[in-house]
């Protein structure tokens, strides 16, 4: 989890922004909270900085019905802060024991879904990001990638079936490719298809992929 600082005005640089609003963020937390709001059950397992922001984030999880028994506070770490810039069209730009957990979840009969949630500035290099993302690829039963992530992982600038299916592995049950305003494509072992997007006035796309995964996980 982290704290997003979102400018009060879009279409300007961080230096030009007159002010920022703080908001709880982080894809796993976004998904967990939204699942509980849709009537499901969710828990957050992870580590937060032992500071005011960390305690605030844990409190927000708990207030929204997310179990926080697995949350640890680290006195040697500070809660991450991310400054988000909004382009004029609403698109966002970020500056800024998984294997054991998967093993325990699988043993408990949980469905393992994977959203790489690629943030290249957080990695030492693009090569390292690709290597680490793919290192646990074949453990997931459901995978969701964006069109940008598909290009990054395959090295191809083509967003088509051939490119998507190059990421398929034998243990996979469903592969989802989100296409922004164009909707999404889906692939299973026996069929594939696409769903058109809804036409809405875009204000801020931050968390759009999280919301997509929320509805999928809550209704699976």
XYZ file of N, CA and C in Angstrom:
660
model
N 0.838 -1.187 0.000
C 0.000 0.000 0.000
C 0.879 1.245 0.000
N 0.279 2.331 -0.398
C 1.006 3.594 -0.436
C 0.019 4.752 -0.364
N 0.561 5.944 -0.310
C -0.261 7.151 -0.330
C -0.055 7.838 -1.674
N -1.137 8.017 -2.422
C -1.075 8.765 -3.672
C -1.320 10.238 -3.380
N -0.487 11.094 -3.922
C -0.719 12.537 -3.852
C -1.137 12.999 -5.246
N -2.403 13.342 -5.372
C -2.993 13.676 -6.666
C -3.155 15.188 -6.782
N -2.669 15.799 -7.872
C -2.783 17.256 -8.022
C -4.233 17.703 -8.123
N -4.510 18.873 -7.609
C -5.874 19.404 -7.640
C -6.254 19.911 -9.024
N -5.254 20.041 -9.912
C -5.497 20.497 -11.279
C -4.826 19.521 -12.236
N -5.527 19.111 -13.288
C -4.942 18.191 -14.263
C -4.281 18.954 -15.398
N -3.417 18.252 -16.133
C -2.776 18.857 -17.289
C -1.602 19.748 -16.974
N -1.091 19.689 -15.730
C 0.077 20.493 -15.365
C 1.146 19.584 -14.779
N 2.378 20.069 -14.737
C 3.461 19.290 -14.151
C 3.346 19.303 -12.634
N 4.125 18.430 -11.994
C 4.124 18.398 -10.531
C 4.536 19.747 -9.956
N 5.520 20.392 -10.595
C 5.996 21.684 -10.098
C 4.937 22.771 -10.234
N 4.078 22.642 -11.238
C 3.062 23.662 -11.492
C 1.771 23.430 -10.717
N 1.604 22.241 -10.156
C 0.365 21.930 -9.439
C 0.214 22.841 -8.221
N -0.950 23.472 -8.051
C -1.145 24.377 -6.916
C -1.290 23.649 -5.585
N -1.639 22.383 -5.638
C -1.803 21.617 -4.408
C -2.074 20.158 -4.718
N -2.053 19.328 -3.676
C -2.263 17.893 -3.846
C -3.256 17.384 -2.804
N -4.000 16.359 -3.178
C -4.888 15.672 -2.247
C -4.302 14.301 -1.963
N -4.222 13.917 -0.701
C -3.684 12.593 -0.383
C -4.816 11.575 -0.424
N -4.473 10.384 -0.936
C -5.470 9.325 -1.046
C -4.794 7.978 -0.855
N -5.442 7.049 -0.161
C -4.865 5.714 -0.006
C -4.801 5.034 -1.359
N -3.737 4.294 -1.608
C -3.590 3.640 -2.898
C -2.855 2.321 -2.804
N -2.567 1.775 -3.960
C -1.943 0.462 -4.033
C -2.957 -0.545 -4.546
N -2.638 -1.210 -5.662
C -3.603 -2.101 -6.306
C -4.186 -3.172 -5.380
N -3.368 -3.899 -4.588
C -3.949 -4.940 -3.729
C -4.980 -4.394 -2.745
N -4.689 -3.242 -2.157
C -5.628 -2.650 -1.205
C -6.885 -2.165 -1.912
N -6.721 -1.566 -3.086
C -7.882 -1.123 -3.856
C -8.818 -2.288 -4.139
N -8.239 -3.396 -4.557
C -9.046 -4.576 -4.881
C -9.714 -5.136 -3.631
N -8.964 -5.247 -2.537
C -9.519 -5.811 -1.302
C -10.712 -5.005 -0.800
N -10.572 -3.689 -0.769
C -11.658 -2.835 -0.276
C -12.877 -2.920 -1.183
N -12.656 -2.886 -2.476
C -13.783 -2.932 -3.402
C -14.510 -4.270 -3.332
N -13.764 -5.357 -3.119
C -14.402 -6.674 -2.987
C -15.342 -6.698 -1.787
N -14.898 -6.143 -0.660
C -15.776 -6.129 0.522
C -16.998 -5.255 0.282
N -16.848 -4.185 -0.462
C -17.987 -3.311 -0.750
C -19.006 -3.991 -1.656
N -18.540 -4.993 -2.399
C -19.445 -5.746 -3.263
C -20.011 -6.970 -2.560
N -19.754 -7.074 -1.250
C -20.308 -8.171 -0.471
C -19.394 -9.356 -0.277
N -18.156 -9.278 -0.776
C -17.223 -10.379 -0.616
C -16.382 -10.244 0.641
N -15.468 -11.178 0.830
C -14.553 -11.149 1.966
C -13.132 -10.968 1.461
N -12.354 -10.172 2.188
C -10.978 -9.914 1.766
C -10.092 -9.679 2.978
N -8.823 -10.020 2.816
C -7.822 -9.770 3.858
C -6.578 -9.212 3.183
N -5.849 -8.380 3.899
C -4.605 -7.819 3.383
C -3.445 -8.403 4.176
N -2.497 -9.002 3.470
C -1.301 -9.558 4.103
C -0.102 -8.803 3.546
N 0.596 -8.084 4.402
C 1.726 -7.303 3.927
C 2.334 -6.467 5.027
N 3.287 -5.626 4.653
C 4.016 -4.816 5.625
C 3.854 -3.340 5.295
N 3.663 -2.544 6.338
C 3.546 -1.098 6.199
C 4.594 -0.423 7.074
N 4.929 0.792 6.738
C 5.839 1.545 7.583
C 5.184 1.849 8.921
N 5.973 1.799 9.983
C 5.438 2.094 11.319
C 5.449 3.608 11.514
N 4.557 4.277 10.787
C 4.459 5.731 10.856
C 2.989 6.123 10.749
N 2.720 7.403 10.749
C 1.334 7.856 10.730
C 0.602 7.416 9.468
N 1.284 7.471 8.334
C 0.641 7.053 7.092
C 0.333 5.557 7.112
N 1.277 4.758 7.627
C 1.057 3.320 7.694
C -0.130 2.967 8.568
N -0.208 3.613 9.737
C -1.337 3.368 10.640
C -2.644 3.837 10.004
N -2.582 4.934 9.270
C -3.776 5.438 8.600
C -4.281 4.436 7.564
N -3.351 3.870 6.784
C -3.733 2.909 5.759
C -4.359 1.660 6.365
N -3.762 1.155 7.440
C -4.325 -0.023 8.104
C -5.718 0.281 8.636
N -5.892 1.485 9.169
C -7.200 1.878 9.684
C -8.250 1.951 8.591
N -7.859 2.435 7.416
C -8.792 2.520 6.297
C -9.210 1.126 5.842
N -8.261 0.203 5.807
C -8.597 -1.179 5.463
C -9.634 -1.734 6.428
N -9.350 -1.570 7.713
C -10.239 -2.113 8.743
C -11.620 -1.468 8.683
N -11.667 -0.168 8.460
C -12.947 0.539 8.366
C -13.795 0.037 7.205
N -13.129 -0.506 6.199
C -13.842 -0.994 5.022
C -14.054 -2.504 5.035
N -13.868 -3.115 6.196
C -14.180 -4.530 6.335
C -13.115 -5.491 5.875
N -11.907 -4.999 5.608
C -10.810 -5.866 5.195
C -10.065 -6.360 6.435
N -9.870 -7.659 6.553
C -9.149 -8.226 7.695
C -7.688 -7.780 7.656
N -7.174 -7.326 8.781
C -5.804 -6.799 8.833
C -4.921 -7.604 9.784
N -5.323 -8.830 10.106
C -4.521 -9.666 11.007
C -3.134 -9.942 10.432
N -3.013 -9.915 9.109
C -1.734 -10.206 8.474
C -0.894 -8.985 8.175
N -1.263 -7.835 8.735
C -0.502 -6.603 8.506
C 0.588 -6.445 9.564
N 1.811 -6.205 9.128
C 2.931 -5.952 10.033
C 3.413 -4.519 9.836
N 3.902 -3.923 10.913
C 4.434 -2.560 10.850
C 5.943 -2.610 11.072
N 6.686 -2.025 10.155
C 8.145 -2.067 10.181
C 8.688 -0.711 10.630
N 9.370 -0.692 11.778
C 9.934 0.552 12.299
C 11.094 1.056 11.445
N 11.652 0.175 10.645
C 12.785 0.570 9.816
C 12.396 1.016 8.419
N 11.102 1.124 8.167
C 10.645 1.513 6.827
C 9.615 2.627 6.919
N 9.527 3.395 5.871
C 8.521 4.447 5.794
C 7.480 4.073 4.742
N 6.255 4.427 5.003
C 5.189 4.151 4.051
C 5.471 4.879 2.738
N 5.299 4.159 1.630
C 5.611 4.721 0.315
C 4.650 5.843 -0.059
N 5.191 6.857 -0.710
C 4.401 7.976 -1.215
C 4.600 8.047 -2.727
N 3.523 8.259 -3.470
C 3.614 8.376 -4.927
C 2.918 9.645 -5.374
N 3.605 10.420 -6.189
C 3.000 11.632 -6.739
C 2.498 11.327 -8.144
N 1.228 11.554 -8.352
C 0.575 11.210 -9.609
C 0.310 12.464 -10.412
N 0.710 12.468 -11.678
C 0.359 13.588 -12.550
C -0.751 13.148 -13.480
N -1.712 14.009 -13.696
C -2.832 13.706 -14.582
C -2.688 14.490 -15.872
N -2.695 13.781 -16.990
C -2.705 14.462 -18.266
C -4.085 15.067 -18.478
N -4.192 15.947 -19.424
C -5.459 16.637 -19.666
C -6.570 15.677 -20.049
N -6.219 14.503 -20.636
C -7.248 13.549 -21.042
C -7.603 12.568 -19.935
N -7.039 12.764 -18.744
C -7.388 11.912 -17.613
C -6.474 10.726 -17.414
N -5.572 10.436 -18.362
C -4.645 9.333 -18.176
C -3.660 9.694 -17.074
N -3.188 8.665 -16.340
C -2.301 8.945 -15.225
C -0.864 8.515 -15.548
N 0.081 9.168 -14.909
C 1.485 8.818 -15.015
C 2.033 8.739 -13.589
N 2.855 7.755 -13.330
C 3.403 7.608 -11.991
C 4.893 7.929 -11.962
N 5.306 8.655 -10.942
C 6.717 8.866 -10.655
C 6.951 8.127 -9.317
N 7.518 7.959 -9.425
C 7.712 7.396 -8.118
C 8.961 6.499 -7.841
N 8.109 -12.882 0.598
C 7.664 -14.223 0.740
C 6.491 -14.650 -0.135
N 6.427 -13.492 -1.769
C 5.283 -13.793 -2.616
C 5.100 -15.292 -2.900
N 6.180 -15.991 -3.119
C 6.087 -17.416 -3.441
C 5.440 -18.201 -2.309
N 5.797 -17.837 -1.078
C 5.211 -18.536 0.064
C 3.733 -18.212 0.175
N 3.375 -16.996 -0.047
C 1.971 -16.604 0.011
C 1.162 -17.353 -1.037
N 1.720 -17.515 -2.226
C 1.035 -18.247 -3.287
C 0.879 -19.713 -2.917
N 1.908 -20.265 -2.314
C 1.870 -21.664 -1.900
C 0.769 -21.901 -0.869
N 0.682 -21.012 0.120
C -0.340 -21.135 1.162
C -1.732 -20.959 0.567
N -1.874 -19.982 -0.313
C -3.176 -19.728 -0.931
C -3.634 -20.915 -1.762
N -2.717 -21.473 -2.532
C -3.077 -22.615 -3.374
C -3.448 -23.822 -2.525
N -2.721 -24.039 -1.421
C -3.030 -25.157 -0.529
C -4.401 -25.002 0.111
N -4.842 -23.751 0.268
C -6.150 -23.485 0.868
C -7.272 -23.523 -0.169
N -6.917 -23.810 -1.417
C -7.930 -23.908 -2.456
C -8.304 -22.593 -3.100
N -7.489 -21.563 -2.896
C -7.797 -20.249 -3.466
C -7.438 -20.208 -4.949
N -8.158 -19.385 -5.675
C -7.843 -19.135 -7.075
C -6.719 -18.102 -7.128
N -5.650 -18.413 -7.824
C -4.512 -17.500 -7.899
C -4.637 -16.607 -9.126
N -4.920 -15.337 -8.894
C -4.988 -14.368 -9.985
C -3.754 -13.473 -9.922
N -3.346 -12.977 -11.069
C -2.092 -12.220 -11.155
C -2.274 -11.010 -12.061
N -2.023 -9.851 -11.506
C -2.013 -8.598 -12.262
C -0.633 -7.988 -12.071
N 0.242 -8.020 -13.076
C 1.614 -7.518 -12.913
C 1.686 -6.072 -12.437
N 0.705 -5.251 -12.831
C 0.656 -3.855 -12.376
C 2.012 -3.181 -12.578
N 2.500 -3.248 -13.792
C 3.851 -2.781 -14.116
C 4.047 -1.296 -13.828
N 5.084 -0.993 -13.060
C 5.501 0.382 -12.787
C 7.013 0.442 -12.986
N 7.443 0.687 -14.201
C 8.868 0.623 -14.529
C 9.761 1.508 -13.665
N 9.322 2.718 -13.248
C 10.202 3.542 -12.415
C 10.577 2.887 -11.081
N 9.825 1.879 -10.669
C 10.111 1.217 -9.400
C 11.118 0.078 -9.551
N 11.525 -0.212 -10.788
C 12.467 -1.304 -11.037
C 13.835 -0.738 -11.423
N 14.903 -1.483 -11.104
C 16.241 -1.020 -11.484
C 16.445 -0.987 -12.998
N 15.725 -1.851 -13.732
C 15.826 -1.866 -15.190
C 14.612 -2.574 -15.769
N 14.363 -2.336 -17.050
C 13.245 -3.003 -17.720
C 13.481 -4.508 -17.778
N 14.726 -4.905 -17.985
C 15.056 -6.326 -18.058
C 14.752 -7.032 -16.743
N 15.097 -6.374 -15.625
C 14.836 -6.965 -14.314
C 13.338 -7.062 -14.063
N 12.595 -6.052 -14.467
C 11.142 -6.073 -14.294
C 10.533 -7.244 -15.047
N 10.925 -7.411 -16.295
C 10.386 -8.501 -17.118
C 10.744 -9.864 -16.522
N 11.971 -10.003 -16.081
C 12.432 -11.265 -15.501
C 11.637 -11.630 -14.256
N 11.452 -10.681 -13.352
C 10.759 -10.960 -12.101
C 9.263 -11.199 -12.319
N 8.657 -10.435 -13.212
C 7.229 -10.623 -13.493
C 6.970 -12.019 -14.049
N 7.820 -12.467 -14.959
C 7.623 -13.771 -15.589
C 8.063 -14.930 -14.705
N 8.805 -14.647 -13.635
C 9.319 -15.724 -12.782
C 8.217 -16.500 -12.072
N 7.069 -15.867 -11.842
C 5.959 -16.565 -11.181
C 4.758 -16.701 -12.117
N 4.983 -16.448 -13.380
C 3.901 -16.433 -14.371
C 3.122 -17.744 -14.404
N 3.858 -18.872 -14.403
C 3.190 -20.164 -14.575
C 2.504 -20.670 -13.311
N 2.528 -19.882 -12.233
C 1.825 -20.261 -11.010
C 0.383 -19.749 -11.001
N 0.109 -18.740 -11.790
C -1.207 -18.100 -11.764
C -2.214 -18.855 -12.625
N -3.462 -18.885 -12.141
C -4.543 -19.529 -12.885
C -5.345 -18.513 -13.694
N -5.316 -17.264 -13.258
C -5.956 -16.167 -13.982
C -4.947 -15.026 -14.060
N -4.737 -14.502 -15.249
C -3.795 -13.403 -15.429
C -4.483 -12.264 -16.172
N -4.271 -11.045 -15.678
C -4.787 -9.852 -16.346
C -3.621 -8.941 -16.683
N -3.508 -8.572 -17.942
C -2.490 -7.610 -18.357
C -3.158 -6.500 -19.165
N -2.561 -5.337 -19.137
C -3.040 -4.233 -19.971
C -2.393 -4.351 -21.348
N -2.866 -3.559 -22.294
C -2.251 -3.572 -23.622
C -0.786 -3.136 -23.548
N -0.476 -2.167 -22.698
C 0.918 -1.731 -22.539
C 1.784 -2.843 -21.958
N 1.246 -3.568 -20.979
C 1.997 -4.664 -20.363
C 2.197 -5.805 -21.352
N 1.204 -6.038 -22.201
C 1.338 -7.071 -23.228
C 2.501 -6.740 -24.157
N 2.589 -5.498 -24.590
C 3.695 -5.073 -25.450
C 5.034 -5.236 -24.736
N 5.071 -4.844 -23.468
C 6.315 -4.905 -22.706
C 6.784 -6.346 -22.529
N 5.876 -7.238 -22.169
C 6.255 -8.616 -21.861
C 6.587 -9.429 -23.105
N 5.933 -9.147 -24.220
C 6.167 -9.919 -25.439
C 7.225 -9.295 -26.343
N 7.479 -8.000 -26.149
C 8.423 -7.320 -27.019
C 7.854 -7.019 -28.389
N 6.549 -7.189 -28.541
C 5.881 -6.930 -29.813
C 4.977 -5.713 -29.692
N 4.878 -4.945 -30.772
C 3.988 -3.788 -30.745
C 2.595 -4.140 -31.268
N 2.348 -5.434 -31.478
C 1.050 -5.892 -31.963
C 0.164 -6.341 -30.799
N -1.025 -5.775 -30.724
C -1.987 -6.188 -29.702
C -2.995 -7.101 -30.388
N -2.629 -8.374 -30.541
C -3.505 -9.312 -31.237
C -3.501 -10.658 -30.531
N -4.277 -11.608 -31.074
C -4.405 -12.916 -30.442
C -3.069 -13.645 -30.374
N -2.305 -13.575 -31.433
C -1.020 -14.272 -31.461
C -0.103 -13.763 -30.357
N -0.058 -12.473 -30.188
C 0.787 -11.881 -29.155
C 0.303 -12.284 -27.766
N -1.004 -12.205 -27.538
C -1.559 -12.551 -26.229
C -1.322 -14.018 -25.897
N -1.568 -14.896 -26.854
C -1.449 -16.330 -26.591
C -0.007 -16.785 -26.416
N 0.949 -15.941 -26.777
C 2.348 -16.283 -26.517
C 2.636 -16.281 -25.015
N 1.733 -15.676 -24.231
C 1.883 -15.635 -22.774
C 1.149 -16.778 -22.086
N 0.478 -17.612 -22.856
C -0.307 -18.710 -22.276
C 0.612 -19.768 -21.674
N 0.181 -20.377 -20.576
C 0.913 -21.501 -19.991
C -0.087 -22.594 -19.607
N 0.350 -23.846 -19.454
C -0.562 -24.980 -19.255
C -1.472 -24.875 -18.037
N -1.040 -24.200 -16.975
C -1.856 -24.111 -15.761
C -2.886 -22.987 -15.811
N -2.846 -22.198 -16.858
C -3.710 -21.024 -16.947
C -5.144 -21.405 -17.314
N -6.100 -20.778 -16.622
C -7.515 -20.985 -16.916
C -8.093 -19.831 -17.729
N -7.573 -18.635 -17.488
C -8.110 -17.461 -18.162
C -7.043 -16.381 -18.279
N -6.927 -15.812 -19.465
C -6.030 -14.685 -19.705
C -6.876 -13.501 -20.156
N -6.723 -12.380 -19.472
C -7.477 -11.170 -19.783
C -6.519 -10.082 -20.257
N -6.888 -9.397 -21.316
C -6.095 -8.277 -21.818
C -6.998 -7.058 -21.868
N -6.706 -6.059 -21.036
C -7.530 -4.850 -21.029
C -7.002 -3.867 -22.070
N -7.926 -3.183 -22.717
C -7.586 -2.314 -23.843
C -8.049 -0.882 -23.639
N -8.139 -0.445 -22.385
C -8.584 0.914 -22.116
C -10.011 1.130 -22.574
N -10.239 2.207 -23.276
C -11.590 2.552 -23.726
C -12.160 1.551 -24.736
N -11.290 0.704 -25.306
C -11.751 -0.271 -26.300
C -12.309 -1.542 -25.661
N -12.190 -1.692 -24.340
C -12.743 -2.869 -23.673
C -11.675 -3.873 -23.302
N -11.920 -5.146 -23.576
C -10.950 -6.181 -23.218
C -11.108 -7.403 -24.116
N -10.086 -8.236 -24.096
C -10.128 -9.541 -24.757
C -9.939 -10.605 -23.692
N -10.506 -11.775 -23.932
C -10.355 -12.870 -22.977
C -10.032 -14.160 -23.720
N -9.233 -15.004 -23.065
C -8.778 -16.253 -23.662
C -8.877 -17.376 -22.634
N -9.437 -18.511 -23.035
C -9.457 -19.707 -22.201
C -8.899 -20.855 -23.041
N -8.895 -22.058 -22.465
C -8.385 -23.207 -23.205
C -9.283 -23.576 -24.382
N -10.570 -23.250 -24.268
C -11.515 -23.699 -25.294
C -12.161 -22.594 -26.123
N -12.097 -21.353 -25.654
C -12.707 -20.274 -26.438
C -12.056 -18.937 -26.109
N -12.346 -17.966 -26.946
C -11.813 -16.613 -26.767
C -12.842 -15.610 -27.265
N -12.670 -14.362 -26.887
C -13.620 -13.356 -27.338
C -13.213 -11.973 -26.876
N -14.093 -11.013 -27.067
C -13.820 -9.637 -26.668
C -15.094 -8.982 -26.167
N -14.925 -7.955 -25.341
C -16.045 -7.183 -24.804
C -15.733 -5.711 -25.030
N -16.654 -4.993 -25.631
C -16.442 -3.571 -25.883
C -16.467 -2.771 -24.583
N -15.771 -1.660 -24.572
C -15.775 -0.785 -23.405
C -17.010 0.093 -23.366
N -17.265 0.673 -22.197
C -18.363 1.621 -22.037
C -17.851 3.024 -22.352
N -18.631 3.793 -23.059
C -18.231 5.159 -23.392
C -18.626 6.098 -22.257
N -17.623 6.628 -21.573
C -17.852 7.544 -20.455
C -16.906 8.728 -20.590
N -17.201 9.800 -19.891
C -16.310 10.949 -19.852
C -15.179 10.638 -18.880
N -13.968 10.573 -19.377
C -12.822 10.207 -18.556
C -12.392 11.369 -17.666
N -12.294 11.092 -16.381
C -11.814 12.081 -15.422
C -10.427 11.689 -14.936
N -10.258 10.414 -14.569
C -8.996 9.932 -14.019
C -8.973 8.423 -14.178
N -7.986 7.892 -14.881
C -7.925 6.448 -15.113
C -7.178 5.692 -14.015
N -6.664 6.398 -13.017
C -5.979 5.723 -11.917
C -6.926 4.734 -11.245
N -6.504 3.484 -11.125
C -7.338 2.473 -10.477
C -8.316 1.778 -11.405
N -8.316 2.124 -12.693
C -9.257 1.490 -13.621
C -8.998 -0.010 -13.732
N -7.722 -0.382 -13.832
C -7.385 -1.800 -13.903
C -7.743 -2.530 -12.620
N -7.567 -1.852 -11.483
C -7.939 -2.448 -10.198
C -9.435 -2.725 -10.161
N -10.228 -1.769 -10.620
C -11.682 -1.929 -10.621
C -12.102 -3.089 -11.516
N -11.410 -3.241 -12.632
C -11.681 -4.357 -13.535
C -11.476 -5.682 -12.806
N -10.345 -5.807 -12.104
C -10.046 -7.044 -11.391
C -10.999 -7.275 -10.230
N -11.424 -6.203 -9.581
C -12.355 -6.320 -8.458
C -13.627 -7.029 -8.893
N -14.239 -6.535 -9.946
C -15.498 -7.108 -10.402
C -15.314 -8.548 -10.850
N -14.188 -8.817 -11.488
C -13.938 -10.190 -11.910
C -13.800 -11.125 -10.707
N -12.939 -10.740 -9.747
C -12.694 -11.593 -8.580
C -13.952 -11.766 -7.730
N -14.733 -10.698 -7.605
C -15.928 -10.761 -6.764
C -16.998 -11.658 -7.357
N -17.012 -11.779 -8.677
C -18.070 -12.541 -9.336
C -17.612 -13.900 -9.860
N -16.331 -14.226 -9.695
C -15.820 -15.513 -10.214
C -16.486 -16.675 -9.504
